[in-house]
mmCIF file of C-alpha atoms and ligand atoms in Angstrom:
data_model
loop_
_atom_site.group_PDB
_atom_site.id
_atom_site.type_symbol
_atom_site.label_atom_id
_atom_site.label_comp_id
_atom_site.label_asym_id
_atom_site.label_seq_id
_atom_site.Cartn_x
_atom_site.Cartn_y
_atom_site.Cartn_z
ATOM 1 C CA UNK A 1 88.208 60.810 92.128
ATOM 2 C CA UNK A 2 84.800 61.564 94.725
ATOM 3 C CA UNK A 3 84.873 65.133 95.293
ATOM 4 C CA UNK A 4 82.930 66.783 98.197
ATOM 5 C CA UNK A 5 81.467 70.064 97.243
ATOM 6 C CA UNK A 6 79.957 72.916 99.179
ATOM 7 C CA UNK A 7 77.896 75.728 97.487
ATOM 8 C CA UNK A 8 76.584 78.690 99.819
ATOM 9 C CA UNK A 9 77.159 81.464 97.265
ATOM 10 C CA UNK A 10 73.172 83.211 98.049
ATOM 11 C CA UNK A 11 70.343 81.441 99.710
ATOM 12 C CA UNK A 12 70.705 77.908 99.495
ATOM 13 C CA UNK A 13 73.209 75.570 101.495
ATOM 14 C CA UNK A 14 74.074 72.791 99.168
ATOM 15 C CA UNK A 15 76.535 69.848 100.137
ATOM 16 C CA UNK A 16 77.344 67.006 97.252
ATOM 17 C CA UNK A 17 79.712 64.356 96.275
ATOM 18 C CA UNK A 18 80.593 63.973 92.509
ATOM 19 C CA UNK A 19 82.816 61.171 90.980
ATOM 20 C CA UNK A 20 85.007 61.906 88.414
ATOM 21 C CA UNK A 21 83.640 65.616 87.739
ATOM 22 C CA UNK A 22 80.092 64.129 86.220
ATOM 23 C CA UNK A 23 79.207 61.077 87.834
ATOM 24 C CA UNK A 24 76.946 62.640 90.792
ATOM 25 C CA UNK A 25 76.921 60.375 94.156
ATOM 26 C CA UNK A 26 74.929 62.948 95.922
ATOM 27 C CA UNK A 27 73.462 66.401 95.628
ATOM 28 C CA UNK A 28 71.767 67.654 98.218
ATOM 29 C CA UNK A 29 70.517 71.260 98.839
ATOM 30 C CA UNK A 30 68.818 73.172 101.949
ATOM 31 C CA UNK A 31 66.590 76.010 100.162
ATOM 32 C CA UNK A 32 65.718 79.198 102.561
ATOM 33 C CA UNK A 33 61.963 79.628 102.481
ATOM 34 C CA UNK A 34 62.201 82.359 104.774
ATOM 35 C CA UNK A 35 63.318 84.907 102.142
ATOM 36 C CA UNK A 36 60.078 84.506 99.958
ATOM 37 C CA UNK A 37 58.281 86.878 102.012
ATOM 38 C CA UNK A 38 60.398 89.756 101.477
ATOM 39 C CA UNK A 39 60.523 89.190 97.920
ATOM 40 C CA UNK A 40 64.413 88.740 97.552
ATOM 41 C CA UNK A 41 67.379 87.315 99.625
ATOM 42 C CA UNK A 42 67.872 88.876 102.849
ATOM 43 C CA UNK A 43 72.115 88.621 103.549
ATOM 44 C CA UNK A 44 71.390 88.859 107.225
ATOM 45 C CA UNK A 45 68.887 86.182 107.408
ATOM 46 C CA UNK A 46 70.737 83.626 104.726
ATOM 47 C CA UNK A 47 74.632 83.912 106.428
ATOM 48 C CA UNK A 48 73.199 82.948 109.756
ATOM 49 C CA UNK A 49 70.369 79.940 108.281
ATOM 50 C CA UNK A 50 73.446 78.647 106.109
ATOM 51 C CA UNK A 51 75.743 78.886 109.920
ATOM 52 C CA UNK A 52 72.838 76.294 111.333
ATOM 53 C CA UNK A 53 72.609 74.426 108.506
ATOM 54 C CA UNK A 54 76.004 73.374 106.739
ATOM 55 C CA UNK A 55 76.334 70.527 109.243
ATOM 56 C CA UNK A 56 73.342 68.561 108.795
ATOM 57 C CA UNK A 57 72.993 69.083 105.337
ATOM 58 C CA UNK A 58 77.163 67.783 104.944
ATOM 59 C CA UNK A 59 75.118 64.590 106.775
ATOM 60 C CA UNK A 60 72.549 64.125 104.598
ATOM 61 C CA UNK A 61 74.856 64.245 101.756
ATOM 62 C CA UNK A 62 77.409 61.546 102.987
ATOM 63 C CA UNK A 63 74.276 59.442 104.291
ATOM 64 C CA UNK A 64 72.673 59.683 100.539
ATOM 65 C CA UNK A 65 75.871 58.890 98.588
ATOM 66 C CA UNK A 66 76.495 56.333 101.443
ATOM 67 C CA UNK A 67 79.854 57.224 101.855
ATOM 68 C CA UNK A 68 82.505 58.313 104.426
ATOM 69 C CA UNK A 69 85.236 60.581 105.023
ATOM 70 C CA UNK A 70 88.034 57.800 103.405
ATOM 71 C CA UNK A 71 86.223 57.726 100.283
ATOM 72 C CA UNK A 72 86.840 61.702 99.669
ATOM 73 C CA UNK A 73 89.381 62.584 97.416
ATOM 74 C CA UNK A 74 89.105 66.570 97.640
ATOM 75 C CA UNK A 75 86.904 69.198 98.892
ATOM 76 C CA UNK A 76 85.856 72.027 96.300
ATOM 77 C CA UNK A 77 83.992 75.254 97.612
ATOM 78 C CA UNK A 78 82.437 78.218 95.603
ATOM 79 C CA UNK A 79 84.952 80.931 96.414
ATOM 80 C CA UNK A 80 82.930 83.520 95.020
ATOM 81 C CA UNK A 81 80.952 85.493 93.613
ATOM 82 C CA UNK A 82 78.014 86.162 95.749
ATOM 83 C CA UNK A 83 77.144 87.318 99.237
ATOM 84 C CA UNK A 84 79.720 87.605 101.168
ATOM 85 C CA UNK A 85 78.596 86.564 104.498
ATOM 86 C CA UNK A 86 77.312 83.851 102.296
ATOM 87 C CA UNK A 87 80.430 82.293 101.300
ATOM 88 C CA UNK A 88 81.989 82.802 104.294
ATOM 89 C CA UNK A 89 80.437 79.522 105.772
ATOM 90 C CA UNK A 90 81.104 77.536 102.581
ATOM 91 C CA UNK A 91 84.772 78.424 102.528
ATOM 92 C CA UNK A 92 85.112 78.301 106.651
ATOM 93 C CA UNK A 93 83.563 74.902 106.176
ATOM 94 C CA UNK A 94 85.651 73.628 103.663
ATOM 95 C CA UNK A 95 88.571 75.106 104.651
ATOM 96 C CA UNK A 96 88.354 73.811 108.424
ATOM 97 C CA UNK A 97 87.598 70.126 107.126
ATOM 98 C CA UNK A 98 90.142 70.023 104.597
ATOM 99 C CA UNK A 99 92.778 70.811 108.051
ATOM 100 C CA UNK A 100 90.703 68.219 109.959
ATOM 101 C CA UNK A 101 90.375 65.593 107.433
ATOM 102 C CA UNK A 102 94.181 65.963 105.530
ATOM 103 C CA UNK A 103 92.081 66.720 102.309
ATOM 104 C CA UNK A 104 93.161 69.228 100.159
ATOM 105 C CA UNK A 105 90.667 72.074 98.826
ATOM 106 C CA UNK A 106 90.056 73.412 95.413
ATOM 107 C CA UNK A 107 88.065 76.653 94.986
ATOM 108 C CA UNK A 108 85.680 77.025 92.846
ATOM 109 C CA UNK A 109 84.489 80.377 90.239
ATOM 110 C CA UNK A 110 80.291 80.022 91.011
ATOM 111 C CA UNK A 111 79.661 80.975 87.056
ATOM 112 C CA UNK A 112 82.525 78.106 85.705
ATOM 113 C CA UNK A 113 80.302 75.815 88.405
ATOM 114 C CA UNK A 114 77.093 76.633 86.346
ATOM 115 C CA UNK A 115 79.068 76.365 82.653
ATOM 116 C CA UNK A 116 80.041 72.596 83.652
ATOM 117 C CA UNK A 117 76.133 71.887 85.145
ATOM 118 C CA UNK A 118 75.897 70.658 81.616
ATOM 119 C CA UNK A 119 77.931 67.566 82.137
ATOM 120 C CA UNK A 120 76.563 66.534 85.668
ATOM 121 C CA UNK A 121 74.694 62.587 84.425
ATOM 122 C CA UNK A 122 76.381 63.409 80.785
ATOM 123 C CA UNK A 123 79.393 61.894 79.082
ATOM 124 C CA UNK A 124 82.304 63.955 78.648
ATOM 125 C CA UNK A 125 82.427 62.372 74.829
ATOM 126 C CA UNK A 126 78.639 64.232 74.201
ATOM 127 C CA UNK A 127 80.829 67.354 74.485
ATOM 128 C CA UNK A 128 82.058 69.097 71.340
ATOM 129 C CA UNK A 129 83.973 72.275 71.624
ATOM 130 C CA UNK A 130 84.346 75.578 71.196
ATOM 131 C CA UNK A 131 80.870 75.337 72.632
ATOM 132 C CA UNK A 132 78.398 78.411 74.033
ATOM 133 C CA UNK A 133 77.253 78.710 77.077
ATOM 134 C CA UNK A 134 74.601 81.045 77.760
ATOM 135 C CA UNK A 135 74.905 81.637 81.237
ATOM 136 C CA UNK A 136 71.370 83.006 82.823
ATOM 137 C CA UNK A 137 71.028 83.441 86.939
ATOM 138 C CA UNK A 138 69.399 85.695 89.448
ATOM 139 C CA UNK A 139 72.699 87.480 89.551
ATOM 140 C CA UNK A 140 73.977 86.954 86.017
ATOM 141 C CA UNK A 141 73.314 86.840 82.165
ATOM 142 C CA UNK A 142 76.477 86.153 79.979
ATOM 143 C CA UNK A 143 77.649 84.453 77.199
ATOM 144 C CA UNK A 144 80.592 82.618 76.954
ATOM 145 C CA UNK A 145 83.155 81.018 74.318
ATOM 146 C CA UNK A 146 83.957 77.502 75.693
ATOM 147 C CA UNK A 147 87.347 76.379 74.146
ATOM 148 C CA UNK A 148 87.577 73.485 76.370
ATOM 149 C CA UNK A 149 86.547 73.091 80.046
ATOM 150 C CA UNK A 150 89.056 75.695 81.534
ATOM 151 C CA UNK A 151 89.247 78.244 78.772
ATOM 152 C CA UNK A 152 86.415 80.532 79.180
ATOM 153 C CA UNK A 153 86.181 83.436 77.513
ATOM 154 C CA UNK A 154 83.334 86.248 78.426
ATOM 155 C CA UNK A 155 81.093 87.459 74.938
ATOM 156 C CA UNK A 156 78.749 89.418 76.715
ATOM 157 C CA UNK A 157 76.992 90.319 79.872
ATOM 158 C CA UNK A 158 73.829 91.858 81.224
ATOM 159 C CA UNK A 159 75.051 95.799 81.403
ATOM 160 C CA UNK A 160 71.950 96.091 84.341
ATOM 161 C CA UNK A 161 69.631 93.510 86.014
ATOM 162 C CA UNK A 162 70.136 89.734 85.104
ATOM 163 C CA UNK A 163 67.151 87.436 83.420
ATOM 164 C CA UNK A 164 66.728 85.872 86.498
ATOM 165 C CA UNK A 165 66.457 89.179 88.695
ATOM 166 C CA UNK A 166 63.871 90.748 86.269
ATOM 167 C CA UNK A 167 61.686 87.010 86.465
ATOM 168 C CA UNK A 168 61.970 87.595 90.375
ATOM 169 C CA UNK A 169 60.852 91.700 89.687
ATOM 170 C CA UNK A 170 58.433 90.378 87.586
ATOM 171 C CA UNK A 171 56.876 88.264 89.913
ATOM 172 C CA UNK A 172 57.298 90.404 93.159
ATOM 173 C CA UNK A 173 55.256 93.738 91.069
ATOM 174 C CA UNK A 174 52.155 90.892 90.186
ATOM 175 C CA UNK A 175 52.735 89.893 94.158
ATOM 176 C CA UNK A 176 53.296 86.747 93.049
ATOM 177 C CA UNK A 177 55.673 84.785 95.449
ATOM 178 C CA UNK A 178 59.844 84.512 95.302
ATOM 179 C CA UNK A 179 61.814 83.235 93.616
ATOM 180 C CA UNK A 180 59.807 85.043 90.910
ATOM 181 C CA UNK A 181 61.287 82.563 87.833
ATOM 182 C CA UNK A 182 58.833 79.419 88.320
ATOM 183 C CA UNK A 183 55.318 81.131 89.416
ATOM 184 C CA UNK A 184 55.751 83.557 86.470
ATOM 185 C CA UNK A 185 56.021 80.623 83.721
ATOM 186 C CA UNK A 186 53.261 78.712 85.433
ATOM 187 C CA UNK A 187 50.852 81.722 84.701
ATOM 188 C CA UNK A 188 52.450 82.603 81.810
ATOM 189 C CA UNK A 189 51.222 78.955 80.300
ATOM 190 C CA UNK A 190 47.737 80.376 80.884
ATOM 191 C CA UNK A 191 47.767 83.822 79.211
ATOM 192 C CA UNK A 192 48.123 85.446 76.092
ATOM 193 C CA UNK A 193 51.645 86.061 75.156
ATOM 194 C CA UNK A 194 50.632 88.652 72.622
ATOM 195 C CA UNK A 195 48.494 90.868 75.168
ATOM 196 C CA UNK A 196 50.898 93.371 76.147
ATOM 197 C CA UNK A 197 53.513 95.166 73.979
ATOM 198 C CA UNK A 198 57.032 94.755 75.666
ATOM 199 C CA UNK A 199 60.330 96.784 74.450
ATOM 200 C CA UNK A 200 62.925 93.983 72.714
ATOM 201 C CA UNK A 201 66.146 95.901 74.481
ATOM 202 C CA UNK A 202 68.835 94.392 71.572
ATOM 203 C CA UNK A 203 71.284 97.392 72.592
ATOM 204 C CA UNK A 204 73.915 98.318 69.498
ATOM 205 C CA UNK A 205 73.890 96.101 66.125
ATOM 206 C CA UNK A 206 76.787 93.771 67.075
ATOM 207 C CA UNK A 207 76.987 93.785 71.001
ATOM 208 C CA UNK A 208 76.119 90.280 73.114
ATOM 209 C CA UNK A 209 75.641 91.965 75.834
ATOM 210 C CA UNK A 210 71.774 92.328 77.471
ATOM 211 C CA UNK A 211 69.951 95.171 79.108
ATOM 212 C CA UNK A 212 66.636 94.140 81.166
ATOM 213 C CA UNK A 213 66.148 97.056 83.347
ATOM 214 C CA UNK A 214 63.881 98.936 80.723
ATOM 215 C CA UNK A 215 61.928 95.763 80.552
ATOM 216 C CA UNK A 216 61.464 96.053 84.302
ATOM 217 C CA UNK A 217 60.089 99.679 83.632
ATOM 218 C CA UNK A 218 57.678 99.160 80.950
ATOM 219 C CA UNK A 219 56.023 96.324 83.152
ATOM 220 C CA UNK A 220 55.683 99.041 86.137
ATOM 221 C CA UNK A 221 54.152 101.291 84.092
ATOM 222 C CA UNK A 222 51.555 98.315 82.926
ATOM 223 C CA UNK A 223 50.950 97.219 86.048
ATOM 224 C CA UNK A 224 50.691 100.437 88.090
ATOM 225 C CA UNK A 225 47.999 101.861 85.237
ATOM 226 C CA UNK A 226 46.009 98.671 85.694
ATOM 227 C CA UNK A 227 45.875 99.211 89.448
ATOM 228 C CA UNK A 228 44.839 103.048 88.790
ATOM 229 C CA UNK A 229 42.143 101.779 86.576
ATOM 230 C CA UNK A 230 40.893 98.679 88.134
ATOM 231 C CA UNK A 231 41.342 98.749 91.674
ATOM 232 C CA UNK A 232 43.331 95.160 92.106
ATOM 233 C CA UNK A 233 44.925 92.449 89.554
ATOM 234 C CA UNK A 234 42.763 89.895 87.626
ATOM 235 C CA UNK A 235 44.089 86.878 86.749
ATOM 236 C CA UNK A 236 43.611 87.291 83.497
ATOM 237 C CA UNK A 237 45.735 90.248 83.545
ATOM 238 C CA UNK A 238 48.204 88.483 85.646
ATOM 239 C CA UNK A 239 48.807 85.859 83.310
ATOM 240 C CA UNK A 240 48.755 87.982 80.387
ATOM 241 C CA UNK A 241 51.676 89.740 82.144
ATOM 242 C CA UNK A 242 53.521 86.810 82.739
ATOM 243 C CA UNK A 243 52.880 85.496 79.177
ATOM 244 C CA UNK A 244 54.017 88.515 77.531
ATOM 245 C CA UNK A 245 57.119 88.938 79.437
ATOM 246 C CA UNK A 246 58.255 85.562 79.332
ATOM 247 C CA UNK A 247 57.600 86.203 74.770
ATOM 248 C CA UNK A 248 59.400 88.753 74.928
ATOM 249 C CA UNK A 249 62.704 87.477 77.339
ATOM 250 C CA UNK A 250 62.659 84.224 74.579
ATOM 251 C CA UNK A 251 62.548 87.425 71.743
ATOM 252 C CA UNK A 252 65.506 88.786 73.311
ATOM 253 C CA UNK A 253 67.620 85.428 73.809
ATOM 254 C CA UNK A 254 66.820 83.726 70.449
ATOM 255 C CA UNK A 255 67.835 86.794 68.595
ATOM 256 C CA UNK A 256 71.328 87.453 70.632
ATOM 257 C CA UNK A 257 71.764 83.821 70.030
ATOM 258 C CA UNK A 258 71.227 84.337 66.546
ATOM 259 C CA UNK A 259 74.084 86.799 66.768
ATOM 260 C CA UNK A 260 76.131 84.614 68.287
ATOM 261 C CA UNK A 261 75.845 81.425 66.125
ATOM 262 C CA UNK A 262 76.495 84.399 63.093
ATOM 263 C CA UNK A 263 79.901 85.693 64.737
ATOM 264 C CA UNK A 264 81.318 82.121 65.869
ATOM 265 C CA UNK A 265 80.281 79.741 62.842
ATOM 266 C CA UNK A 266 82.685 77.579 64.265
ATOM 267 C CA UNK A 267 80.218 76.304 67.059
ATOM 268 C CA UNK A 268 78.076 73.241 66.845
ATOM 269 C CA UNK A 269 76.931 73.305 71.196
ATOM 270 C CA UNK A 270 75.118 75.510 73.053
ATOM 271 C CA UNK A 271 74.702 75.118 76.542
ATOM 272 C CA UNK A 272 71.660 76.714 78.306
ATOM 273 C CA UNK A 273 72.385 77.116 81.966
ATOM 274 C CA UNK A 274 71.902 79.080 85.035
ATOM 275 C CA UNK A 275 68.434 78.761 87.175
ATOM 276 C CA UNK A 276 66.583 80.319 84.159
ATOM 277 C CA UNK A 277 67.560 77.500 81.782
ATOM 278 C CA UNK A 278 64.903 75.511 83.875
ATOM 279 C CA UNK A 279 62.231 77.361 81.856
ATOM 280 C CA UNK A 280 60.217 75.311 79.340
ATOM 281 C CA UNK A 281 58.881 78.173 76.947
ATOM 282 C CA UNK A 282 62.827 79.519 76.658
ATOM 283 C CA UNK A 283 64.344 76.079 75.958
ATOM 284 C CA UNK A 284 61.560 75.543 73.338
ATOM 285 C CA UNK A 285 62.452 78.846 71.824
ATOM 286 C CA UNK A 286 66.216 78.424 71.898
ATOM 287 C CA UNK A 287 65.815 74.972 70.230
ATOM 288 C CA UNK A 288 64.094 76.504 67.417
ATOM 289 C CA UNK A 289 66.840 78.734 66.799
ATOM 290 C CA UNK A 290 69.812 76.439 67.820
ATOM 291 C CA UNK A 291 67.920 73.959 64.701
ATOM 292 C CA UNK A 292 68.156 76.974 62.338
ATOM 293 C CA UNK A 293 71.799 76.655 62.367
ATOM 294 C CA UNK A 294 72.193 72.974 63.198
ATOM 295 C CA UNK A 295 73.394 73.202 66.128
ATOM 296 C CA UNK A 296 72.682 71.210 69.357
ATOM 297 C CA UNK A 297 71.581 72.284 72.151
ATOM 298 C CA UNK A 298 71.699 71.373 75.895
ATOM 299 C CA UNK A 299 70.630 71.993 79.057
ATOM 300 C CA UNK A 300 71.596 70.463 82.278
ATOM 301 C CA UNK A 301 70.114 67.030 82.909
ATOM 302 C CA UNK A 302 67.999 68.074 86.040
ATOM 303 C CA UNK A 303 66.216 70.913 86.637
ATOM 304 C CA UNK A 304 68.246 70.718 90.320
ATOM 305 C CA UNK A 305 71.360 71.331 87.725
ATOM 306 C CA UNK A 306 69.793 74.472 86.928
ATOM 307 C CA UNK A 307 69.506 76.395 90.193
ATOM 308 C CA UNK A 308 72.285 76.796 92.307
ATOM 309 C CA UNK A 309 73.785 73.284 93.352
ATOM 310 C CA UNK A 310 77.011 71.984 94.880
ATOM 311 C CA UNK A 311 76.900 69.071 92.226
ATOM 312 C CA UNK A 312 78.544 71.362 89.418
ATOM 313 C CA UNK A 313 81.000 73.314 91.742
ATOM 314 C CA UNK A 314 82.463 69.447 92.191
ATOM 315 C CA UNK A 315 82.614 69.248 88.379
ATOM 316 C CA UNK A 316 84.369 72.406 87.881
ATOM 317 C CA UNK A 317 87.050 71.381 90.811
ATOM 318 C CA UNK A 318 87.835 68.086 88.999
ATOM 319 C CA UNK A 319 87.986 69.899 85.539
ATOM 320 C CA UNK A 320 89.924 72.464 87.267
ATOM 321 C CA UNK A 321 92.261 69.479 89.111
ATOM 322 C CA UNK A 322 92.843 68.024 85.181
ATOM 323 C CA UNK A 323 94.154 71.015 84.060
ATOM 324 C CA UNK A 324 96.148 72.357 86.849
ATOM 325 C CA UNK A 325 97.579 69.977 89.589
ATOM 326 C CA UNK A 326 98.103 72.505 91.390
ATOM 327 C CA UNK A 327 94.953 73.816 92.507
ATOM 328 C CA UNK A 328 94.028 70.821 94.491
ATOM 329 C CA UNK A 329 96.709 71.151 96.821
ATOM 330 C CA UNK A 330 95.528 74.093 98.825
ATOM 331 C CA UNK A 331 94.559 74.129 102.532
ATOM 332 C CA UNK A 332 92.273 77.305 103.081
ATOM 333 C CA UNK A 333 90.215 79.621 101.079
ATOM 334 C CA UNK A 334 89.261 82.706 101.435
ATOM 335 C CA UNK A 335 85.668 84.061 100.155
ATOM 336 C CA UNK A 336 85.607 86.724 97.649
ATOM 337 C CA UNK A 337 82.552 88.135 96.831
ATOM 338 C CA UNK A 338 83.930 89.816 94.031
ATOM 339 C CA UNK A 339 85.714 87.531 91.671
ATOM 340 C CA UNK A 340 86.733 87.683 87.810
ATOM 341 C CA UNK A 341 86.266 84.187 85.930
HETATM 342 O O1 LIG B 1 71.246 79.928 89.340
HETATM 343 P P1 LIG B 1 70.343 80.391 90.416
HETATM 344 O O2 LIG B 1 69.764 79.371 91.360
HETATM 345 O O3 LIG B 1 71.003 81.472 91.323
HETATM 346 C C1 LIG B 1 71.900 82.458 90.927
HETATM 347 O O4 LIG B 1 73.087 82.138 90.709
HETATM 348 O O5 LIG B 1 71.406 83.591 90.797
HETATM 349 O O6 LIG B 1 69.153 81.188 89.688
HETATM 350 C C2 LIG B 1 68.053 81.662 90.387
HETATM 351 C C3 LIG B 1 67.175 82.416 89.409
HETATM 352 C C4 LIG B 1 66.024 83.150 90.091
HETATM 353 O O7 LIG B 1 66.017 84.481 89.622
HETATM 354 C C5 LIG B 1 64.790 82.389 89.632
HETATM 355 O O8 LIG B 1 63.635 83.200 89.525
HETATM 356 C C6 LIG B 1 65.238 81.866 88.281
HETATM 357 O O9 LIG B 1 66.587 81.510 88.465
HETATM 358 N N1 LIG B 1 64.458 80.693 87.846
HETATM 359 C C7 LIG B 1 63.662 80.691 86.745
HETATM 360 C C8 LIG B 1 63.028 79.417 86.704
HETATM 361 N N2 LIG B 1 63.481 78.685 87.778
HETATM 362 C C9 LIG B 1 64.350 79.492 88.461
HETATM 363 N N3 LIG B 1 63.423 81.642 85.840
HETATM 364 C C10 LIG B 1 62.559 81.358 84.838
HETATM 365 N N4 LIG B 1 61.919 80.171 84.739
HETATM 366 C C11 LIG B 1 62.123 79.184 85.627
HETATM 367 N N5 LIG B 1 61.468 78.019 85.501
HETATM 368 ZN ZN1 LIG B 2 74.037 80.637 90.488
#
């Protein structure tokens, strides 16, 4: 079954074509430089640069997986969340195709699209269940109880800012560029992750959830003294920044995840996903941890798994499809930018 996906949730317009929910034909993604220099997503600017773009990148898709309109089975489309205006050309899109082209369409939950990333290039067999998946995004930070690829059930949640978002605030306070996640691990390789000491936010004894926001504080605080006192940013202090930050986000993760492995002894996977799960230094710490308890862990395949992609809103349609033959006989979606998993 070749499902064509679309994926316009924030800033990037991504078009792909996914056999049998992991076997990816194409995956193809139109990023939106022109937000970097405001130091976050600007709606305005990223509804009308996904309008101009949807079309050509749906070509560059079908020319990569050199395919055609006959060889579609389904269309899937991130229904929400995310920005509005955002989704509206993703769900327009599919929604007018799927009339045009007598396909039918399957919406898509963006967060299930990052829990199956995971099984984009893997075997369905190299997936044992209940599994975890620790969910971390610009907009999100979760964990969730995986019974199988449908039944998701929500552990805990960021109760302010998400991982992601504090990398990006990270980043923009250092006036380093956006998105924040990959320039502040880059420095942070060169510092000292011991230079600066950060609060470890684990809220109450038991909880899963996550608070980053007094993170986000502390590192104002550094940073604003050190322009008081010095004038501008070294790169040494840069880097220390980074370093320490990024310590003390893997702090915070490895010991929820502790917690977690404690409360559900019953689970052998974890899944790391979510644009942060492309970061080195917190998949080395996680490992360390998940090997404590002998589990496994994984993270998608490709680091273009990670980010936002239209690959894994494919494999959550055809997982989706399995379960409920149903929900691939729709005609038109409608965006939701609020939307419970
Ligand atoms: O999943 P994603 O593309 O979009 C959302 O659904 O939010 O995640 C984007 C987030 C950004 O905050 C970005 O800074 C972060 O993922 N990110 C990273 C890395 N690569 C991307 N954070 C830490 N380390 C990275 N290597
Ligand atoms: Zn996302």
């Amino acid at each position: 079954m070749n499902i064509l996906a679309f994926e316009t949730s924030c800033d990037d317009t991504a078009v792909a074509i996914v056999k049998d929910g992991n076997h990816v034909l194409a995956n193809v993604r139109d990023a939106q430089p022109d937000h970097a220099r405001y130091g976050g997503v600007v709606p305005e600017i990223a509804a009308r640069l996904h309008s101009e773009h949807w079309r050509g990148t749906l070509e560059r898709c079908f020319s990569e997986a050199n395919l055609a309109w006959d060889d579609i089975d389904s269309i899937a489309v991130t229904q929400g969340p995310g920005l509005q205006t955002s989704l509206l050309t993703g769900t327009s899109a599919a929604s007018f195709l799927s009339l045009l082209y007598d396909k039918p369409v399957i919406p898509v939950h963006h967060i299930h699209g990052h829990v199956l990333s995971s099984l984009l290039d893997r075997d369905f067999a190299d997936i044992t269940f209940p599994y975890l998946a620790l969910t971390v995004s610009g907009g999100h930070t979760s964990f969730y109880l995986c019974a199988n690829f449908t039944d998701i059930q929500l552990l805990g949640t960021t109760r302010d800012d998400a991982a992601g978002e504090a990398f990006d605030k990270c980043a923009k306070m250092l006036g380093l560029s956006y998105p924040g996640g990959p320039i502040v691990s880059q420095r942070a390789e060169q510092g000292d992750r011991r230079a600066f000491k950060l609060p470890r936010i684990l809220l109450e004894k038991e909880t899963l959830d996550f608070s980053f926001s007094g993170l986000k504080a502390s590192l104002y605080r550094i940073i604003e003294t050190e322009k008081e006192q010095s004038g501008e940013l070294s790169d040494e202090f840069i880097n220390n920044v980074c370093a320490s930050f990024e310590f003390i986000v893997g702090e915070i993760f490895t010991k929820k995840l502790e917690r977690a492995l404690e409360k559900y002894p019953e689970v052998q996977q974890i899944h790391f996903v979510g644009g942060v799960s492309a970061n080195r230094y917190l998949r080395e710490q996680l490992q360390v941890c998940a090997d404590q308890y002998g589990a496994e862990i994984l993270w998608p395949m490709q680091s273009a798994y990670c980010t936002d992609n239209a690959a894994m809103i494919a494999a959550a349609a055809y997982v989706n499809v399995q379960k409920n033959a149903k929900a691939g006989a729709l005609t038109f979606i409608d965006a939701q930018h609020r939307l419970a998993l």
